[in-house]
Amino acid sequence: MTIRDRQGGELTGASPRAAELFDLAISRFAHFCGDPVEPLREALADSPDFSMALIAKAWIYAMSTEPQATALARRMVEDLAGMPKGPREESHLEALQTASLTEWTLAARALDLHNAAYPCDLIGLLAGHQVDFLTANARNLRDRISRALPAWDGVPGRSHLLGMLAFGLEEMGDYHRAEAAGMKALEADPDDSWAHHAVAHVLEMQGRAAEGRDFILKRRAHWAQPDNFLKVHNWWHLALCHLELGEPDAALALYDEEVRGEASTVAQNLVDASALLWRLQILGIDVGDRWDELADTWTQHADGKCYPFNDVHAALAYIGAGRRSEATDLLKIARSGSERSEMNRWMRDTGAPIIDGLLAYDSADFEAAIDPLLWARQIAGTFGGSHAQRDVIDWTLTDAAIRGKVTPLARALVLERLALRPESRVNIAFARRAGLRAH
């Protein structure tokens, strides 16, 4: 008897019980809520030759962007060599091998072909979407899902594709369609944390801060569960709304109560913490000794090799804590020339200049900070994160131009920000400091 998952994909080596556990794990992963790894462990204990269970587990570890988890993913890839595999598993393995080596662009290309051959493979689409996010490939965040969606009529889990499509449309600036797709996904499945997050991004990018605040808080029961992997990120989005509304004290309270309330060691949560504290500091808020704890926690992840987007946020924490030498250590690794992986190139060509700019900014050498940060604004397709996350670079650049009295550039940058978010209290404050009148 052929065993299949909920979407009809064949599961080599699985028992019916193991298939149920696999479906549970993929559902948890798609919702970003609940532990997806434990059901996969149980499935492998039940069916040791169940290769898709180990493939899914390896994807989860590889996409963590944390050095130790990435090393475990590589070990799982080695273990898969001796397991029975069908065509779908073999196709997954090709992409997974490159992903476990942090060659994300190659992994994305392999997943393009995999998703074309298996458009209803939910774990394949989830992996592809996350890889597109890690590489900041806005077009493929949209188009990977658009290519697969027609095959999903009547297939369980279709709403997850709408949530992913919403995020891709948002990153491509198609805000109206993004919001519509995200809300349609939430109507079908209110607990779809990724769809909620996509709509929050739309509201952030359009400067609809009050709506964003209300939307996020109204739906709190659906994304703030204790075991929700995106809860800290959604609290971060709420904090950004408070900043845009001119309420930095509320944002700082969220940092203490939610963003770092549990002192998470997850890299994604550390990214949000660094980015929020840095913004608060630019606004002139005294953040006290909060940088110290954050910098200490970053030391377990920031290696200058695994994922430069994380390393840049670690550098924010090191600089904020007055530990400039640890930020410069990341620069030494980046420029050592000892490795030639894609992530090494990213760190050398993009991460290092950003850290150079941050260090110059911290030293009040604002003119020296401008060139690397101005260049870094163009990195969307060669560095990770979303437009909202990368905006911390623009905040720093704009503040450097104002404080360095590079008036033409400062005013140009502020006018650009006001064109997108004219009601933003942050942008209005920038405008006043740059000698502009904001309406």
mmCIF file of C-alpha atoms in Angstrom, residues 107-347:
data_model
loop_
_atom_site.group_PDB
_atom_site.id
_atom_site.type_symbol
_atom_site.label_atom_id
_atom_site.label_comp_id
_atom_site.label_asym_id
_atom_site.label_seq_id
_atom_site.Cartn_x
_atom_site.Cartn_y
_atom_site.Cartn_z
ATOM 1 C CA ALA A 107 19.337 25.839 -2.947
ATOM 2 C CA ALA A 108 16.673 28.256 -4.186
ATOM 3 C CA ARG A 109 17.358 27.255 -7.804
ATOM 4 C CA ALA A 110 17.148 23.575 -6.947
ATOM 5 C CA LEU A 111 13.857 24.206 -5.162
ATOM 6 C CA ASP A 112 12.548 26.093 -8.211
ATOM 7 C CA LEU A 113 12.868 22.852 -10.160
ATOM 8 C CA HIS A 114 11.571 20.743 -7.288
ATOM 9 C CA ASN A 115 8.478 22.912 -6.828
ATOM 10 C CA ALA A 116 7.799 22.823 -10.568
ATOM 11 C CA ALA A 117 7.847 19.020 -10.485
ATOM 12 C CA TYR A 118 5.962 18.718 -7.174
ATOM 13 C CA PRO A 119 3.745 21.830 -6.885
ATOM 14 C CA CYS A 120 1.624 20.334 -4.096
ATOM 15 C CA ASP A 121 4.588 19.424 -1.879
ATOM 16 C CA LEU A 122 3.875 21.691 1.092
ATOM 17 C CA ILE A 123 7.218 21.230 2.852
ATOM 18 C CA GLY A 124 8.958 21.931 -0.456
ATOM 19 C CA LEU A 125 7.058 25.206 -0.878
ATOM 20 C CA LEU A 126 7.579 26.200 2.754
ATOM 21 C CA ALA A 127 11.307 25.557 2.380
ATOM 22 C CA GLY A 128 11.463 27.432 -0.921
ATOM 23 C CA HIS A 129 9.601 30.415 0.495
ATOM 24 C CA GLN A 130 11.901 30.619 3.500
ATOM 25 C CA VAL A 131 15.001 30.304 1.318
ATOM 26 C CA ASP A 132 13.664 33.158 -0.826
ATOM 27 C CA PHE A 133 13.242 35.170 2.371
ATOM 28 C CA LEU A 134 16.782 34.336 3.519
ATOM 29 C CA THR A 135 18.129 35.568 0.197
ATOM 30 C CA ALA A 136 15.743 38.560 0.072
ATOM 31 C CA ASN A 137 14.543 37.424 -3.352
ATOM 32 C CA ALA A 138 11.331 39.432 -3.457
ATOM 33 C CA ARG A 139 10.346 38.312 -6.934
ATOM 34 C CA ASN A 140 10.621 34.629 -6.088
ATOM 35 C CA LEU A 141 8.818 35.124 -2.778
ATOM 36 C CA ARG A 142 5.866 36.034 -4.979
ATOM 37 C CA ASP A 143 6.436 33.933 -8.084
ATOM 38 C CA ARG A 144 7.361 30.614 -6.485
ATOM 39 C CA ILE A 145 3.906 30.541 -4.900
ATOM 40 C CA SER A 146 2.148 31.943 -7.967
ATOM 41 C CA ARG A 147 3.546 29.081 -10.039
ATOM 42 C CA ALA A 148 2.232 26.444 -7.652
ATOM 43 C CA LEU A 149 -1.107 27.902 -6.572
ATOM 44 C CA PRO A 150 -3.207 26.743 -9.575
ATOM 45 C CA ALA A 151 -2.463 23.118 -8.661
ATOM 46 C CA TRP A 152 -3.973 23.561 -5.183
ATOM 47 C CA ASP A 153 -7.684 23.681 -5.983
ATOM 48 C CA GLY A 154 -9.290 21.382 -3.423
ATOM 49 C CA VAL A 155 -5.943 20.458 -1.849
ATOM 50 C CA PRO A 156 -5.774 20.683 1.980
ATOM 51 C CA GLY A 157 -3.632 23.570 3.205
ATOM 52 C CA ARG A 158 -4.239 25.917 0.273
ATOM 53 C CA SER A 159 -4.658 28.895 2.602
ATOM 54 C CA HIS A 160 -0.990 28.598 3.592
ATOM 55 C CA LEU A 161 -0.075 29.391 -0.001
ATOM 56 C CA LEU A 162 -2.233 32.508 0.106
ATOM 57 C CA GLY A 163 -0.360 33.637 3.216
ATOM 58 C CA MET A 164 2.989 33.080 1.530
ATOM 59 C CA LEU A 165 1.772 34.802 -1.629
ATOM 60 C CA ALA A 166 0.689 37.778 0.486
ATOM 61 C CA PHE A 167 4.193 38.211 1.838
ATOM 62 C CA GLY A 168 5.716 37.920 -1.628
ATOM 63 C CA LEU A 169 3.306 40.501 -3.024
ATOM 64 C CA GLU A 170 4.118 42.830 -0.120
ATOM 65 C CA GLU A 171 7.863 42.556 -0.680
ATOM 66 C CA MET A 172 7.246 43.399 -4.347
ATOM 67 C CA GLY A 173 5.298 46.515 -3.332
ATOM 68 C CA ASP A 174 1.922 45.175 -4.529
ATOM 69 C CA TYR A 175 0.275 46.166 -1.263
ATOM 70 C CA HIS A 176 -3.394 46.047 -2.278
ATOM 71 C CA ARG A 177 -3.205 42.492 -3.581
ATOM 72 C CA ALA A 178 -0.964 41.467 -0.697
ATOM 73 C CA GLU A 179 -3.471 42.624 1.899
ATOM 74 C CA ALA A 180 -6.316 40.912 0.060
ATOM 75 C CA ALA A 181 -4.448 37.608 -0.165
ATOM 76 C CA GLY A 182 -3.394 37.783 3.470
ATOM 77 C CA MET A 183 -6.900 38.506 4.716
ATOM 78 C CA LYS A 184 -8.313 35.702 2.562
ATOM 79 C CA ALA A 185 -5.788 33.320 4.116
ATOM 80 C CA LEU A 186 -6.783 34.468 7.603
ATOM 81 C CA GLU A 187 -10.477 34.012 6.836
ATOM 82 C CA ALA A 188 -9.737 30.387 5.960
ATOM 83 C CA ASP A 189 -7.311 29.825 8.848
ATOM 84 C CA PRO A 190 -7.180 32.516 11.569
ATOM 85 C CA ASP A 191 -4.146 30.830 13.154
ATOM 86 C CA ASP A 192 -1.946 31.262 10.082
ATOM 87 C CA SER A 193 0.823 33.305 11.719
ATOM 88 C CA TRP A 194 2.670 33.886 8.441
ATOM 89 C CA ALA A 195 -0.416 35.377 6.792
ATOM 90 C CA HIS A 196 -0.944 37.631 9.825
ATOM 91 C CA HIS A 197 2.702 38.677 9.612
ATOM 92 C CA ALA A 198 2.303 39.452 5.890
ATOM 93 C CA VAL A 199 -0.606 41.819 6.544
ATOM 94 C CA ALA A 200 1.363 43.474 9.372
ATOM 95 C CA HIS A 201 4.145 44.122 6.839
ATOM 96 C CA VAL A 202 1.676 45.717 4.431
ATOM 97 C CA LEU A 203 0.422 48.088 7.110
ATOM 98 C CA GLU A 204 4.007 48.926 8.140
ATOM 99 C CA MET A 205 5.146 49.652 4.596
ATOM 100 C CA GLN A 206 2.127 51.846 3.868
ATOM 101 C CA GLY A 207 2.593 53.877 7.045
ATOM 102 C CA ARG A 208 -0.753 52.752 8.476
ATOM 103 C CA ALA A 209 0.640 52.562 11.996
ATOM 104 C CA ALA A 210 -2.612 53.003 13.946
ATOM 105 C CA GLU A 211 -4.320 50.348 11.814
ATOM 106 C CA GLY A 212 -1.298 48.097 12.260
ATOM 107 C CA ARG A 213 -1.385 48.487 16.019
ATOM 108 C CA ASP A 214 -5.096 47.697 16.165
ATOM 109 C CA PHE A 215 -4.852 44.784 13.719
ATOM 110 C CA ILE A 216 -2.010 43.151 15.633
ATOM 111 C CA LEU A 217 -3.637 43.575 19.047
ATOM 112 C CA LYS A 218 -7.086 42.479 17.870
ATOM 113 C CA ARG A 219 -5.662 39.184 16.606
ATOM 114 C CA ARG A 220 -3.345 38.569 19.555
ATOM 115 C CA ALA A 221 -5.025 35.278 20.516
ATOM 116 C CA HIS A 222 -4.049 33.837 17.122
ATOM 117 C CA TRP A 223 -0.305 34.632 17.165
ATOM 118 C CA ALA A 224 0.820 35.161 20.768
ATOM 119 C CA GLN A 225 0.541 31.571 21.992
ATOM 120 C CA PRO A 226 3.503 30.498 24.179
ATOM 121 C CA ASP A 227 4.751 28.072 21.517
ATOM 122 C CA ASN A 228 4.304 30.417 18.540
ATOM 123 C CA PHE A 229 7.634 30.880 16.776
ATOM 124 C CA LEU A 230 6.577 34.232 15.264
ATOM 125 C CA LYS A 231 5.214 35.808 18.438
ATOM 126 C CA VAL A 232 8.362 37.845 19.185
ATOM 127 C CA HIS A 233 8.485 39.060 15.584
ATOM 128 C CA ASN A 234 4.861 40.145 15.767
ATOM 129 C CA TRP A 235 5.540 41.976 19.044
ATOM 130 C CA TRP A 236 8.398 43.668 17.177
ATOM 131 C CA HIS A 237 5.939 44.770 14.495
ATOM 132 C CA LEU A 238 3.705 46.217 17.194
ATOM 133 C CA ALA A 239 6.699 48.077 18.638
ATOM 134 C CA LEU A 240 7.399 49.583 15.203
ATOM 135 C CA CYS A 241 3.810 50.837 15.107
ATOM 136 C CA HIS A 242 4.362 52.568 18.444
ATOM 137 C CA LEU A 243 7.550 54.188 17.140
ATOM 138 C CA GLU A 244 5.770 55.484 14.040
ATOM 139 C CA LEU A 245 3.004 56.867 16.278
ATOM 140 C CA GLY A 246 5.529 58.741 18.422
ATOM 141 C CA GLU A 247 5.233 56.354 21.378
ATOM 142 C CA PRO A 248 8.792 55.156 22.071
ATOM 143 C CA ASP A 249 8.070 54.422 25.738
ATOM 144 C CA ALA A 250 5.455 51.879 24.690
ATOM 145 C CA ALA A 251 7.967 50.306 22.296
ATOM 146 C CA LEU A 252 10.581 50.066 25.045
ATOM 147 C CA ALA A 253 8.025 48.458 27.358
ATOM 148 C CA LEU A 254 7.324 45.860 24.667
ATOM 149 C CA TYR A 255 11.051 45.189 24.441
ATOM 150 C CA ASP A 256 11.188 44.410 28.151
ATOM 151 C CA GLU A 257 7.906 42.534 28.424
ATOM 152 C CA GLU A 258 7.723 40.623 25.161
ATOM 153 C CA VAL A 259 10.690 40.922 22.799
ATOM 154 C CA ARG A 260 13.178 40.029 25.550
ATOM 155 C CA GLY A 261 10.676 38.985 28.197
ATOM 156 C CA GLU A 262 11.776 35.368 27.928
ATOM 157 C CA ALA A 263 15.426 36.085 27.023
ATOM 158 C CA SER A 264 15.153 33.865 23.934
ATOM 159 C CA THR A 265 18.315 32.488 22.340
ATOM 160 C CA VAL A 266 16.670 32.033 18.917
ATOM 161 C CA ALA A 267 18.570 34.027 16.289
ATOM 162 C CA GLN A 268 15.436 35.492 14.696
ATOM 163 C CA ASN A 269 14.330 36.872 18.058
ATOM 164 C CA LEU A 270 17.769 38.360 18.682
ATOM 165 C CA VAL A 271 17.577 40.109 15.307
ATOM 166 C CA ASP A 272 14.310 41.764 16.341
ATOM 167 C CA ALA A 273 15.760 42.797 19.706
ATOM 168 C CA SER A 274 18.876 44.377 18.174
ATOM 169 C CA ALA A 275 16.895 46.215 15.523
ATOM 170 C CA LEU A 276 14.415 47.626 18.042
ATOM 171 C CA LEU A 277 17.031 48.801 20.554
ATOM 172 C CA TRP A 278 19.062 50.467 17.786
ATOM 173 C CA ARG A 279 16.011 52.373 16.537
ATOM 174 C CA LEU A 280 15.189 53.487 20.085
ATOM 175 C CA GLN A 281 18.739 54.682 20.555
ATOM 176 C CA ILE A 282 18.608 56.701 17.321
ATOM 177 C CA LEU A 283 15.487 58.367 18.710
ATOM 178 C CA GLY A 284 17.466 59.422 21.763
ATOM 179 C CA ILE A 285 15.932 56.925 24.177
ATOM 180 C CA ASP A 286 18.214 55.777 26.994
ATOM 181 C CA VAL A 287 18.127 51.979 26.795
ATOM 182 C CA GLY A 288 20.327 51.523 29.852
ATOM 183 C CA ASP A 289 22.218 48.254 30.125
ATOM 184 C CA ARG A 290 19.854 46.280 27.884
ATOM 185 C CA TRP A 291 22.579 45.941 25.247
ATOM 186 C CA ASP A 292 24.778 43.921 27.638
ATOM 187 C CA GLU A 293 22.439 40.945 27.949
ATOM 188 C CA LEU A 294 21.709 40.976 24.236
ATOM 189 C CA ALA A 295 25.388 41.088 23.253
ATOM 190 C CA ASP A 296 26.139 38.172 25.589
ATOM 191 C CA THR A 297 23.397 36.096 23.970
ATOM 192 C CA TRP A 298 24.547 36.878 20.428
ATOM 193 C CA THR A 299 27.979 35.283 21.020
ATOM 194 C CA GLN A 300 26.536 31.789 20.500
ATOM 195 C CA HIS A 301 25.378 32.590 16.962
ATOM 196 C CA ALA A 302 27.559 35.327 15.458
ATOM 197 C CA ASP A 303 30.463 33.603 13.699
ATOM 198 C CA GLY A 304 30.880 35.720 10.562
ATOM 199 C CA LYS A 305 30.207 32.637 8.424
ATOM 200 C CA CYS A 306 26.744 31.104 8.801
ATOM 201 C CA TYR A 307 24.393 33.993 7.959
ATOM 202 C CA PRO A 308 25.676 37.582 7.623
ATOM 203 C CA PHE A 309 22.250 39.156 8.182
ATOM 204 C CA ASN A 310 22.435 37.778 11.727
ATOM 205 C CA ASP A 311 26.043 38.901 12.135
ATOM 206 C CA VAL A 312 25.155 42.503 11.286
ATOM 207 C CA HIS A 313 22.492 42.467 13.990
ATOM 208 C CA ALA A 314 24.995 40.953 16.402
ATOM 209 C CA ALA A 315 27.305 43.851 15.549
ATOM 210 C CA LEU A 316 24.524 46.276 16.484
ATOM 211 C CA ALA A 317 24.391 44.659 19.916
ATOM 212 C CA TYR A 318 28.172 44.575 20.346
ATOM 213 C CA ILE A 319 28.485 48.236 19.382
ATOM 214 C CA GLY A 320 25.536 49.204 21.566
ATOM 215 C CA ALA A 321 27.153 47.424 24.523
ATOM 216 C CA GLY A 322 30.461 49.196 23.928
ATOM 217 C CA ARG A 323 32.127 45.951 22.824
ATOM 218 C CA ARG A 324 33.466 47.305 19.556
ATOM 219 C CA SER A 325 36.268 44.722 19.448
ATOM 220 C CA GLU A 326 33.713 41.936 18.971
ATOM 221 C CA ALA A 327 32.239 43.782 16.007
ATOM 222 C CA THR A 328 35.697 44.247 14.515
ATOM 223 C CA ASP A 329 36.357 40.526 15.070
ATOM 224 C CA LEU A 330 33.479 39.847 12.671
ATOM 225 C CA LEU A 331 35.177 42.138 10.155
ATOM 226 C CA LYS A 332 38.437 40.200 10.488
ATOM 227 C CA ILE A 333 36.620 36.928 9.781
ATOM 228 C CA ALA A 334 34.850 38.472 6.812
ATOM 229 C CA ARG A 335 38.079 39.731 5.270
ATOM 230 C CA SER A 336 40.323 36.807 6.145
ATOM 231 C CA GLY A 337 39.793 35.204 2.749
ATOM 232 C CA SER A 338 39.871 31.766 4.349
ATOM 233 C CA GLU A 339 36.462 30.680 2.976
ATOM 234 C CA ARG A 340 34.775 31.067 -0.394
ATOM 235 C CA SER A 341 31.173 30.089 0.330
ATOM 236 C CA GLU A 342 28.227 32.252 -0.679
ATOM 237 C CA MET A 343 27.799 33.406 2.907
ATOM 238 C CA ASN A 344 31.473 34.349 3.069
ATOM 239 C CA ARG A 345 30.987 36.494 -0.035
ATOM 240 C CA TRP A 346 27.915 38.089 1.487
ATOM 241 C CA MET A 347 29.788 38.846 4.683
#
